[in-house]
PDB file of N, CA and C in Angstrom:
ATOM      1  N   MET S   1     203.674 153.175 -37.415  1.00  0.00           N
ATOM      2  CA  MET S   1     202.762 152.864 -38.563  1.00  0.00           C
ATOM      3  C   MET S   1     201.241 152.726 -37.830  1.00  0.00           C
ATOM      4  N   ASP S   2     199.972 153.143 -37.724  1.00  0.00           N
ATOM      5  CA  ASP S   2     199.121 153.140 -37.380  1.00  0.00           C
ATOM      6  C   ASP S   2     198.109 152.518 -38.129  1.00  0.00           C
ATOM      7  N   LEU S   3     198.479 150.961 -37.938  1.00  0.00           N
ATOM      8  CA  LEU S   3     197.273 150.266 -38.343  1.00  0.00           C
ATOM      9  C   LEU S   3     195.918 150.178 -38.169  1.00  0.00           C
ATOM     10  N   LYS S   4     195.837 151.063 -37.075  1.00  0.00           N
ATOM     11  CA  LYS S   4     194.075 151.170 -36.825  1.00  0.00           C
ATOM     12  C   LYS S   4     193.901 152.523 -37.827  1.00  0.00           C
ATOM     13  N   ALA S   5     194.047 153.010 -38.639  1.00  0.00           N
ATOM     14  CA  ALA S   5     193.636 153.434 -39.687  1.00  0.00           C
ATOM     15  C   ALA S   5     192.959 152.369 -40.654  1.00  0.00           C
ATOM     16  N   TYR S   6     193.699 150.759 -40.930  1.00  0.00           N
ATOM     17  CA  TYR S   6     192.534 150.126 -41.518  1.00  0.00           C
ATOM     18  C   TYR S   6     191.919 149.315 -40.789  1.00  0.00           C
ATOM     19  N   VAL S   7     191.425 149.976 -39.408  1.00  0.00           N
ATOM     20  CA  VAL S   7     190.166 148.744 -38.427  1.00  0.00           C
ATOM     21  C   VAL S   7     190.222 149.576 -38.126  1.00  0.00           C
ATOM     22  N   THR S   8     188.313 149.995 -38.100  1.00  0.00           N
ATOM     23  CA  THR S   8     187.244 150.604 -36.577  1.00  0.00           C
ATOM     24  C   THR S   8     187.102 149.712 -35.664  1.00  0.00           C
ATOM     25  N   GLN S   9     186.474 149.559 -34.503  1.00  0.00           N
ATOM     26  CA  GLN S   9     185.839 149.428 -33.592  1.00  0.00           C
ATOM     27  C   GLN S   9     184.242 150.280 -33.722  1.00  0.00           C
ATOM     28  N   THR S  10     183.524 149.980 -33.663  1.00  0.00           N
ATOM     29  CA  THR S  10     182.267 150.214 -33.320  1.00  0.00           C
ATOM     30  C   THR S  10     181.338 150.658 -32.329  1.00  0.00           C
ATOM     31  N   PRO S  11     180.655 151.584 -31.919  1.00  0.00           N
ATOM     32  CA  PRO S  11     180.083 151.396 -31.039  1.00  0.00           C
ATOM     33  C   PRO S  11     179.507 149.939 -29.930  1.00  0.00           C
ATOM     34  N   ASP S  12     179.183 149.093 -30.486  1.00  0.00           N
ATOM     35  CA  ASP S  12     178.685 147.504 -29.925  1.00  0.00           C
ATOM     36  C   ASP S  12     180.133 146.907 -30.203  1.00  0.00           C
ATOM     37  N   GLY S  13     181.191 147.966 -30.326  1.00  0.00           N
ATOM     38  CA  GLY S  13     182.400 146.603 -29.647  1.00  0.00           C
ATOM     39  C   GLY S  13     182.958 145.727 -30.854  1.00  0.00           C
ATOM     40  N   SER S  14     182.303 145.723 -31.977  1.00  0.00           N
ATOM     41  CA  SER S  14     182.880 144.756 -33.311  1.00  0.00           C
ATOM     42  C   SER S  14     183.978 145.640 -34.374  1.00  0.00           C
ATOM     43  N   TRP S  15     184.890 144.941 -34.910  1.00  0.00           N
ATOM     44  CA  TRP S  15     185.955 145.398 -35.783  1.00  0.00           C
ATOM     45  C   TRP S  15     184.858 145.127 -37.066  1.00  0.00           C
ATOM     46  N   ARG S  16     185.145 146.659 -37.548  1.00  0.00           N
ATOM     47  CA  ARG S  16     185.172 146.693 -39.502  1.00  0.00           C
ATOM     48  C   ARG S  16     186.246 146.971 -39.670  1.00  0.00           C
ATOM     49  N   LEU S  17     186.850 147.269 -41.658  1.00  0.00           N
ATOM     50  CA  LEU S  17     187.629 147.545 -42.291  1.00  0.00           C
ATOM     51  C   LEU S  17     187.174 148.915 -41.917  1.00  0.00           C
ATOM     52  N   ALA S  18     187.559 149.928 -42.306  1.00  0.00           N
ATOM     53  CA  ALA S  18     187.517 151.434 -41.568  1.00  0.00           C
ATOM     54  C   ALA S  18     186.765 151.732 -43.268  1.00  0.00           C
ATOM     55  N   GLY S  19     185.907 152.458 -42.898  1.00  0.00           N
ATOM     56  CA  GLY S  19     185.560 153.003 -44.242  1.00  0.00           C
ATOM     57  C   GLY S  19     184.012 151.972 -45.399  1.00  0.00           C
ATOM     58  N   THR S  20     184.119 150.219 -44.153  1.00  0.00           N
ATOM     59  CA  THR S  20     183.381 149.400 -44.893  1.00  0.00           C
ATOM     60  C   THR S  20     182.558 148.961 -44.137  1.00  0.00           C
ATOM     61  N   ARG S  21     181.654 147.933 -44.736  1.00  0.00           N
ATOM     62  CA  ARG S  21     180.509 147.044 -43.090  1.00  0.00           C
ATOM     63  C   ARG S  21     180.881 145.916 -43.458  1.00  0.00           C
ATOM     64  N   VAL S  22     182.326 145.738 -43.758  1.00  0.00           N
ATOM     65  CA  VAL S  22     183.265 144.040 -43.835  1.00  0.00           C
ATOM     66  C   VAL S  22     183.786 144.406 -41.930  1.00  0.00           C
ATOM     67  N   SER S  23     183.154 142.934 -42.032  1.00  0.00           N
ATOM     68  CA  SER S  23     183.665 142.762 -40.542  1.00  0.00           C
ATOM     69  C   SER S  23     185.722 142.358 -40.350  1.00  0.00           C
ATOM     70  N   LEU S  24     186.059 142.532 -39.327  1.00  0.00           N
ATOM     71  CA  LEU S  24     187.522 142.011 -39.807  1.00  0.00           C
ATOM     72  C   LEU S  24     187.348 140.767 -39.424  1.00  0.00           C
ATOM     73  N   ASP S  25     186.562 139.822 -38.697  1.00  0.00           N
ATOM     74  CA  ASP S  25     186.037 138.653 -38.447  1.00  0.00           C
ATOM     75  C   ASP S  25     185.765 137.844 -40.148  1.00  0.00           C
ATOM     76  N   SER S  26     184.814 138.642 -40.744  1.00  0.00           N
ATOM     77  CA  SER S  26     185.112 138.413 -42.687  1.00  0.00           C
ATOM     78  C   SER S  26     186.565 137.648 -42.845  1.00  0.00           C
ATOM     79  N   ILE S  27     187.457 139.106 -42.483  1.00  0.00           N
ATOM     80  CA  ILE S  27     188.726 139.175 -43.443  1.00  0.00           C
ATOM     81  C   ILE S  27     189.775 137.615 -42.907  1.00  0.00           C
ATOM     82  N   LEU S  28     189.771 138.117 -41.398  1.00  0.00           N
ATOM     83  CA  LEU S  28     190.638 137.085 -40.592  1.00  0.00           C
ATOM     84  C   LEU S  28     189.826 135.440 -41.067  1.00  0.00           C
ATOM     85  N   SER S  29     189.087 134.796 -41.416  1.00  0.00           N
ATOM     86  CA  SER S  29     188.299 134.000 -41.576  1.00  0.00           C
ATOM     87  C   SER S  29     188.593 133.362 -42.576  1.00  0.00           C
ATOM     88  N   ALA S  30     188.296 134.292 -43.919  1.00  0.00           N
ATOM     89  CA  ALA S  30     188.735 134.089 -45.359  1.00  0.00           C
ATOM     90  C   ALA S  30     190.350 133.156 -44.993  1.00  0.00           C
ATOM     91  N   TYR S  31     190.966 134.315 -43.996  1.00  0.00           N
ATOM     92  CA  TYR S  31     192.780 133.820 -44.310  1.00  0.00           C
ATOM     93  C   TYR S  31     192.988 132.650 -43.694  1.00  0.00           C
ATOM     94  N   TRP S  32     192.456 133.147 -42.165  1.00  0.00           N
ATOM     95  CA  TRP S  32     192.057 131.117 -41.894  1.00  0.00           C
ATOM     96  C   TRP S  32     192.406 129.763 -42.836  1.00  0.00           C
ATOM     97  N   GLN S  33     191.341 130.524 -43.619  1.00  0.00           N
ATOM     98  CA  GLN S  33     191.029 129.472 -44.365  1.00  0.00           C
ATOM     99  C   GLN S  33     191.543 129.084 -45.377  1.00  0.00           C
ATOM    100  N   GLY S  34     192.923 129.587 -45.367  1.00  0.00           N
ATOM    101  CA  GLY S  34     194.103 129.961 -46.448  1.00  0.00           C
ATOM    102  C   GLY S  34     194.329 130.223 -47.863  1.00  0.00           C
ATOM    103  N   ARG S  35     193.312 131.625 -47.808  1.00  0.00           N
ATOM    104  CA  ARG S  35     192.823 132.498 -48.791  1.00  0.00           C
ATOM    105  C   ARG S  35     194.057 133.334 -48.561  1.00  0.00           C
ATOM    106  N   VAL S  36     194.836 133.257 -50.175  1.00  0.00           N
ATOM    107  CA  VAL S  36     195.276 134.382 -50.073  1.00  0.00           C
ATOM    108  C   VAL S  36     194.799 135.915 -50.249  1.00  0.00           C
ATOM    109  N   PRO S  37     195.558 136.910 -49.342  1.00  0.00           N
ATOM    110  CA  PRO S  37     195.029 138.381 -49.202  1.00  0.00           C
ATOM    111  C   PRO S  37     194.240 138.457 -50.752  1.00  0.00           C
ATOM    112  N   GLU S  38     195.723 138.469 -51.913  1.00  0.00           N
ATOM    113  CA  GLU S  38     194.457 139.458 -53.427  1.00  0.00           C
ATOM    114  C   GLU S  38     193.004 138.364 -53.534  1.00  0.00           C
ATOM    115  N   ALA S  39     193.389 137.162 -53.162  1.00  0.00           N
ATOM    116  CA  ALA S  39     191.645 136.259 -53.379  1.00  0.00           C
ATOM    117  C   ALA S  39     191.041 136.758 -52.329  1.00  0.00           C
ATOM    118  N   ILE S  40     191.036 137.031 -50.877  1.00  0.00           N
ATOM    119  CA  ILE S  40     190.190 137.722 -50.205  1.00  0.00           C
ATOM    120  C   ILE S  40     189.435 139.321 -50.561  1.00  0.00           C
ATOM    121  N   ALA S  41     190.767 140.596 -51.044  1.00  0.00           N
ATOM    122  CA  ALA S  41     190.864 141.121 -51.595  1.00  0.00           C
ATOM    123  C   ALA S  41     189.005 141.329 -52.850  1.00  0.00           C
ATOM    124  N   MET S  42     189.535 140.240 -53.471  1.00  0.00           N
ATOM    125  CA  MET S  42     188.020 140.038 -54.929  1.00  0.00           C
ATOM    126  C   MET S  42     187.129 139.307 -53.914  1.00  0.00           C
ATOM    127  N   ASP S  43     187.297 138.677 -52.989  1.00  0.00           N
ATOM    128  CA  ASP S  43     186.174 138.199 -52.692  1.00  0.00           C
ATOM    129  C   ASP S  43     184.691 138.947 -51.700  1.00  0.00           C
ATOM    130  N   PHE S  44     186.080 140.898 -51.421  1.00  0.00           N
ATOM    131  CA  PHE S  44     184.839 141.598 -50.794  1.00  0.00           C
ATOM    132  C   PHE S  44     185.214 142.952 -51.897  1.00  0.00           C
ATOM    133  N   PRO S  45     183.819 142.901 -53.082  1.00  0.00           N
ATOM    134  CA  PRO S  45     184.353 144.082 -54.051  1.00  0.00           C
ATOM    135  C   PRO S  45     185.571 146.102 -53.240  1.00  0.00           C
ATOM    136  N   SER S  46     184.501 145.642 -52.147  1.00  0.00           N
ATOM    137  CA  SER S  46     184.402 147.261 -51.030  1.00  0.00           C
ATOM    138  C   SER S  46     185.683 147.357 -51.042  1.00  0.00           C
ATOM    139  N   VAL S  47     186.539 146.432 -50.869  1.00  0.00           N
ATOM    140  CA  VAL S  47     187.796 146.257 -49.778  1.00  0.00           C
ATOM    141  C   VAL S  47     188.804 146.279 -50.835  1.00  0.00           C
ATOM    142  N   SER S  48     189.913 147.145 -50.668  1.00  0.00           N
ATOM    143  CA  SER S  48     191.570 147.613 -51.062  1.00  0.00           C
ATOM    144  C   SER S  48     192.214 146.214 -50.756  1.00  0.00           C
ATOM    145  N   LEU S  49     193.304 145.898 -51.460  1.00  0.00           N
ATOM    146  CA  LEU S  49     194.204 144.985 -51.074  1.00  0.00           C
ATOM    147  C   LEU S  49     195.185 145.267 -49.814  1.00  0.00           C
ATOM    148  N   GLU S  50     194.950 145.947 -50.117  1.00  0.00           N
ATOM    149  CA  GLU S  50     195.913 147.412 -49.159  1.00  0.00           C
ATOM    150  C   GLU S  50     195.181 147.094 -47.708  1.00  0.00           C
ATOM    151  N   GLN S  51     193.790 147.530 -47.385  1.00  0.00           N
ATOM    152  CA  GLN S  51     193.188 147.360 -46.243  1.00  0.00           C
ATOM    153  C   GLN S  51     192.863 145.252 -46.069  1.00  0.00           C
ATOM    154  N   VAL S  52     192.994 144.644 -46.946  1.00  0.00           N
ATOM    155  CA  VAL S  52     193.197 143.336 -46.486  1.00  0.00           C
ATOM    156  C   VAL S  52     194.596 143.012 -45.215  1.00  0.00           C
ATOM    157  N   TYR S  53     195.645 143.128 -45.894  1.00  0.00           N
ATOM    158  CA  TYR S  53     197.009 143.417 -45.687  1.00  0.00           C
ATOM    159  C   TYR S  53     196.656 143.843 -44.085  1.00  0.00           C
ATOM    160  N   GLY S  54     196.503 145.738 -44.129  1.00  0.00           N
ATOM    161  CA  GLY S  54     196.272 146.275 -42.823  1.00  0.00           C
ATOM    162  C   GLY S  54     195.657 145.908 -41.895  1.00  0.00           C
ATOM    163  N   ALA S  55     194.677 145.095 -42.147  1.00  0.00           N
ATOM    164  CA  ALA S  55     193.546 144.719 -41.188  1.00  0.00           C
ATOM    165  C   ALA S  55     194.612 143.317 -41.244  1.00  0.00           C
ATOM    166  N   ILE S  56     194.590 142.275 -41.318  1.00  0.00           N
ATOM    167  CA  ILE S  56     195.841 140.633 -41.053  1.00  0.00           C
ATOM    168  C   ILE S  56     197.018 141.666 -39.905  1.00  0.00           C
ATOM    169  N   ALA S  57     197.857 142.618 -40.595  1.00  0.00           N
ATOM    170  CA  ALA S  57     198.803 142.860 -39.965  1.00  0.00           C
ATOM    171  C   ALA S  57     197.950 143.143 -38.600  1.00  0.00           C
ATOM    172  N   PHE S  58     197.071 144.312 -39.351  1.00  0.00           N
ATOM    173  CA  PHE S  58     196.342 144.855 -37.483  1.00  0.00           C
ATOM    174  C   PHE S  58     196.256 143.391 -36.358  1.00  0.00           C
ATOM    175  N   TYR S  59     195.625 142.394 -36.449  1.00  0.00           N
ATOM    176  CA  TYR S  59     195.506 141.350 -35.699  1.00  0.00           C
ATOM    177  C   TYR S  59     196.440 140.413 -35.175  1.00  0.00           C
ATOM    178  N   LEU S  60     197.330 140.516 -36.369  1.00  0.00           N
ATOM    179  CA  LEU S  60     198.642 139.722 -35.251  1.00  0.00           C
ATOM    180  C   LEU S  60     199.332 140.640 -35.000  1.00  0.00           C
ATOM    181  N   GLY S  61     198.904 142.090 -34.492  1.00  0.00           N
ATOM    182  CA  GLY S  61     199.419 143.483 -33.931  1.00  0.00           C
ATOM    183  C   GLY S  61     199.207 142.966 -32.644  1.00  0.00           C
ATOM    184  N   ARG S  62     197.880 142.508 -32.214  1.00  0.00           N
ATOM    185  CA  ARG S  62     197.092 142.950 -30.942  1.00  0.00           C
ATOM    186  C   ARG S  62     195.809 140.830 -30.871  1.00  0.00           C
ATOM    187  N   ARG S  63     197.037 140.649 -31.532  1.00  0.00           N
ATOM    188  CA  ARG S  63     196.985 138.618 -31.431  1.00  0.00           C
ATOM    189  C   ARG S  63     195.859 138.211 -30.287  1.00  0.00           C
ATOM    190  N   ASP S  64     195.987 138.628 -29.141  1.00  0.00           N
ATOM    191  CA  ASP S  64     195.941 138.543 -27.895  1.00  0.00           C
ATOM    192  C   ASP S  64     194.370 138.785 -27.318  1.00  0.00           C
ATOM    193  N   GLU S  65     194.017 139.792 -27.716  1.00  0.00           N
ATOM    194  CA  GLU S  65     192.924 140.760 -27.649  1.00  0.00           C
ATOM    195  C   GLU S  65     191.981 140.595 -28.559  1.00  0.00           C
ATOM    196  N   LEU S  66     192.441 140.669 -30.089  1.00  0.00           N
ATOM    197  CA  LEU S  66     191.734 139.821 -30.482  1.00  0.00           C
ATOM    198  C   LEU S  66     191.010 138.791 -31.058  1.00  0.00           C
ATOM    199  N   ASP S  67     191.659 137.721 -30.230  1.00  0.00           N
ATOM    200  CA  ASP S  67     191.320 136.314 -30.345  1.00  0.00           C
ATOM    201  C   ASP S  67     190.636 136.308 -29.347  1.00  0.00           C
ATOM    202  N   ARG S  68     190.091 136.808 -28.292  1.00  0.00           N
ATOM    203  CA  ARG S  68     189.192 137.215 -26.909  1.00  0.00           C
ATOM    204  C   ARG S  68     188.457 137.477 -27.966  1.00  0.00           C
ATOM    205  N   TYR S  69     188.165 138.973 -28.388  1.00  0.00           N
ATOM    206  CA  TYR S  69     187.678 139.151 -29.230  1.00  0.00           C
ATOM    207  C   TYR S  69     186.455 138.273 -30.233  1.00  0.00           C
ATOM    208  N   LEU S  70     187.284 137.452 -30.873  1.00  0.00           N
ATOM    209  CA  LEU S  70     186.499 136.304 -31.891  1.00  0.00           C
ATOM    210  C   LEU S  70     185.868 135.443 -31.323  1.00  0.00           C
ATOM    211  N   ALA S  71     186.377 135.051 -29.944  1.00  0.00           N
ATOM    212  CA  ALA S  71     185.988 133.777 -29.128  1.00  0.00           C
ATOM    213  C   ALA S  71     184.607 134.197 -28.872  1.00  0.00           C
ATOM    214  N   SER S  72     184.630 135.078 -27.904  1.00  0.00           N
ATOM    215  CA  SER S  72     183.263 135.600 -27.630  1.00  0.00           C
ATOM    216  C   SER S  72     182.032 135.827 -28.684  1.00  0.00           C
ATOM    217  N   GLN S  73     182.677 136.625 -29.842  1.00  0.00           N
ATOM    218  CA  GLN S  73     181.208 136.857 -31.085  1.00  0.00           C
ATOM    219  C   GLN S  73     181.424 135.038 -30.997  1.00  0.00           C
ATOM    220  N   SER S  74     182.161 133.955 -31.389  1.00  0.00           N
ATOM    221  CA  SER S  74     182.035 133.286 -32.194  1.00  0.00           C
ATOM    222  C   SER S  74     180.813 132.182 -30.121  1.00  0.00           C
ATOM    223  N   GLU S  75     181.178 132.425 -29.614  1.00  0.00           N
ATOM    224  CA  GLU S  75     180.118 132.005 -28.500  1.00  0.00           C
ATOM    225  C   GLU S  75     179.076 132.777 -28.285  1.00  0.00           C
ATOM    226  N   ARG S  76     178.918 134.324 -28.897  1.00  0.00           N
ATOM    227  CA  ARG S  76     177.789 135.258 -29.200  1.00  0.00           C
ATOM    228  C   ARG S  76     176.453 134.311 -30.325  1.00  0.00           C
ATOM    229  N   TRP S  77     177.530 134.280 -31.583  1.00  0.00           N
ATOM    230  CA  TRP S  77     176.614 133.659 -32.557  1.00  0.00           C
ATOM    231  C   TRP S  77     176.320 132.491 -32.300  1.00  0.00           C
ATOM    232  N   GLU S  78     176.691 131.544 -31.468  1.00  0.00           N
ATOM    233  CA  GLU S  78     176.106 130.056 -31.305  1.00  0.00           C
ATOM    234  C   GLU S  78     174.684 130.239 -30.710  1.00  0.00           C
ATOM    235  N   ARG S  79     174.598 130.884 -29.091  1.00  0.00           N
ATOM    236  CA  ARG S  79     173.533 131.627 -28.606  1.00  0.00           C
ATOM    237  C   ARG S  79     172.958 131.784 -28.980  1.00  0.00           C
ATOM    238  N   LEU S  80     172.945 132.756 -30.163  1.00  0.00           N
ATOM    239  CA  LEU S  80     172.160 133.297 -30.918  1.00  0.00           C
ATOM    240  C   LEU S  80     171.297 132.016 -31.960  1.00  0.00           C
ATOM    241  N   ARG S  81     172.343 131.196 -32.087  1.00  0.00           N
ATOM    242  CA  ARG S  81     171.620 129.947 -33.318  1.00  0.00           C
ATOM    243  C   ARG S  81     170.884 129.277 -32.560  1.00  0.00           C
ATOM    244  N   GLN S  82     171.337 128.809 -31.043  1.00  0.00           N
ATOM    245  CA  GLN S  82     170.346 128.119 -29.899  1.00  0.00           C
ATOM    246  C   GLN S  82     168.974 128.766 -29.860  1.00  0.00           C
ATOM    247  N   GLU S  83     168.776 130.036 -30.103  1.00  0.00           N
ATOM    248  CA  GLU S  83     167.658 130.953 -29.229  1.00  0.00           C
ATOM    249  C   GLU S  83     167.214 130.831 -30.407  1.00  0.00           C
ATOM    250  N   SER S  84     167.719 130.934 -32.060  1.00  0.00           N
ATOM    251  CA  SER S  84     166.559 130.550 -33.084  1.00  0.00           C
ATOM    252  C   SER S  84     165.601 129.834 -33.496  1.00  0.00           C
ATOM    253  N   GLU S  85     166.783 128.376 -33.030  1.00  0.00           N
ATOM    254  CA  GLU S  85     166.115 126.507 -33.499  1.00  0.00           C
ATOM    255  C   GLU S  85     165.697 126.611 -31.912  1.00  0.00           C
ATOM    256  N   SER S  86     165.378 126.727 -31.008  1.00  0.00           N
ATOM    257  CA  SER S  86     164.110 126.748 -29.692  1.00  0.00           C
ATOM    258  C   SER S  86     162.923 127.665 -30.228  1.00  0.00           C
ATOM    259  N   ALA S  87     163.226 128.810 -30.584  1.00  0.00           N
ATOM    260  CA  ALA S  87     162.004 130.017 -30.676  1.00  0.00           C
ATOM    261  C   ALA S  87     161.415 129.458 -32.402  1.00  0.00           C
ATOM    262  N   ASN S  88     162.083 128.353 -33.289  1.00  0.00           N
ATOM    263  CA  ASN S  88     161.547 128.437 -34.890  1.00  0.00           C
ATOM    264  C   ASN S  88     161.716 127.009 -35.277  1.00  0.00           C
ATOM    265  N   GLY S  89     162.503 126.239 -34.193  1.00  0.00           N
ATOM    266  CA  GLY S  89     162.510 124.878 -34.665  1.00  0.00           C
ATOM    267  C   GLY S  89     161.368 124.010 -35.731  1.00  0.00           C
ATOM    268  N   PRO S  90     159.926 124.339 -35.332  1.00  0.00           N
ATOM    269  CA  PRO S  90     159.402 124.143 -36.375  1.00  0.00           C
ATOM    270  C   PRO S  90     159.443 124.048 -38.028  1.00  0.00           C
ATOM    271  N   LEU S  91     159.478 125.411 -37.813  1.00  0.00           N
ATOM    272  CA  LEU S  91     159.837 126.111 -39.182  1.00  0.00           C
ATOM    273  C   LEU S  91     161.190 126.089 -39.514  1.00  0.00           C
ATOM    274  N   LEU S  92     162.236 125.881 -38.888  1.00  0.00           N
ATOM    275  CA  LEU S  92     163.717 126.212 -39.477  1.00  0.00           C
ATOM    276  C   LEU S  92     163.841 124.013 -39.999  1.00  0.00           C
ATOM    277  N   ALA S  93     162.563 122.949 -39.188  1.00  0.00           N
ATOM    278  CA  ALA S  93     162.849 121.748 -39.972  1.00  0.00           C
ATOM    279  C   ALA S  93     161.687 121.836 -41.720  1.00  0.00           C
ATOM    280  N   ARG S  94     160.597 122.586 -41.462  1.00  0.00           N
ATOM    281  CA  ARG S  94     160.171 122.365 -42.637  1.00  0.00           C
ATOM    282  C   ARG S  94     160.926 123.043 -43.506  1.00  0.00           C
ATOM    283  N   LEU S  95     161.760 124.064 -43.545  1.00  0.00           N
ATOM    284  CA  LEU S  95     162.505 124.864 -44.460  1.00  0.00           C
ATOM    285  C   LEU S  95     163.931 124.106 -44.297  1.00  0.00           C
ATOM    286  N   ARG S  96     164.843 123.329 -44.326  1.00  0.00           N
ATOM    287  CA  ARG S  96     165.025 122.048 -44.197  1.00  0.00           C
ATOM    288  C   ARG S  96     165.184 120.589 -44.844  1.00  0.00           C
ATOM    289  N   ALA S  97     163.354 120.342 -45.007  1.00  0.00           N
ATOM    290  CA  ALA S  97     163.105 119.495 -45.264  1.00  0.00           C
ATOM    291  C   ALA S  97     163.083 120.289 -47.035  1.00  0.00           C
ATOM    292  N   ALA S  98     162.019 121.143 -46.911  1.00  0.00           N
ATOM    293  CA  ALA S  98     161.872 121.918 -48.425  1.00  0.00           C
ATOM    294  C   ALA S  98     163.140 121.501 -48.812  1.00  0.00           C
ATOM    295  N   ALA S  99     164.267 122.496 -48.694  1.00  0.00           N
ATOM    296  CA  ALA S  99     165.638 122.466 -49.329  1.00  0.00           C
ATOM    297  C   ALA S  99     166.089 121.458 -49.848  1.00  0.00           C
ATOM    298  N   GLY S 100     165.895 120.111 -48.426  1.00  0.00           N
ATOM    299  CA  GLY S 100     166.847 118.753 -48.482  1.00  0.00           C
ATOM    300  C   GLY S 100     165.718 117.795 -49.693  1.00  0.00           C
ATOM    301  N   GLY S 101     164.874 117.808 -49.878  1.00  0.00           N
ATOM    302  CA  GLY S 101     163.743 117.278 -50.450  1.00  0.00           C
ATOM    303  C   GLY S 101     163.360 115.854 -49.721  1.00  0.00           C
ATOM    304  N   THR S 102     163.509 115.704 -48.369  1.00  0.00           N
ATOM    305  CA  THR S 102     163.220 115.190 -46.801  1.00  0.00           C
ATOM    306  C   THR S 102     161.781 115.034 -46.617  1.00  0.00           C
ATOM    307  N   THR S 103     161.662 114.339 -45.952  1.00  0.00           N
ATOM    308  CA  THR S 103     160.248 114.325 -45.052  1.00  0.00           C
ATOM    309  C   THR S 103     160.276 115.360 -43.956  1.00  0.00           C
ATOM    310  N   ALA S 104     159.638 116.225 -43.639  1.00  0.00           N
ATOM    311  CA  ALA S 104     159.416 117.029 -42.486  1.00  0.00           C
ATOM    312  C   ALA S 104     158.602 116.064 -41.289  1.00  0.00           C
ATOM    313  N   PRO S 105     159.348 116.232 -40.237  1.00  0.00           N
ATOM    314  CA  PRO S 105     158.454 115.909 -38.749  1.00  0.00           C
ATOM    315  C   PRO S 105     157.370 115.967 -38.939  1.00  0.00           C
ATOM    316  N   GLY S 106     156.063 114.950 -39.350  1.00  0.00           N
ATOM    317  CA  GLY S 106     154.897 114.472 -38.566  1.00  0.00           C
ATOM    318  C   GLY S 106     154.131 114.066 -40.363  1.00  0.00           C
ATOM    319  N   GLY S 107     155.054 113.976 -41.469  1.00  0.00           N
ATOM    320  CA  GLY S 107     155.284 113.488 -42.282  1.00  0.00           C
ATOM    321  C   GLY S 107     154.772 113.746 -44.089  1.00  0.00           C
ATOM    322  N   ARG S 108     154.760 115.317 -43.475  1.00  0.00           N
ATOM    323  CA  ARG S 108     154.937 115.898 -44.539  1.00  0.00           C
ATOM    324  C   ARG S 108     155.970 116.554 -44.987  1.00  0.00           C
ATOM    325  N   LYS S 109     155.990 116.676 -46.354  1.00  0.00           N
ATOM    326  CA  LYS S 109     156.965 117.061 -47.114  1.00  0.00           C
ATOM    327  C   LYS S 109     157.303 118.171 -48.286  1.00  0.00           C
TER     328      LYS S 109
END
């Protein structure tokens, strides 16, 4: 069985469901949160139920390799979040204050 038909690796090393822009990360995150494949397919209109099952089977067949990939992705996103927070701290604080109705640093609302 060629499960690679369900998942492709992009030139930058990330994994996508074949023929879509949906990341394998997104499918697996929903699956780990307890969502059933039918619900996951409904969440992603460009993905068929067969593709969801294929992606999960692909992961299960390469669990060690993909767990390392997912851990590196998590580290990457955390690093990007920290860089963004450092570069845009005052703006982010104002946006968060506006969204939550709390007072921003400096007494502005």
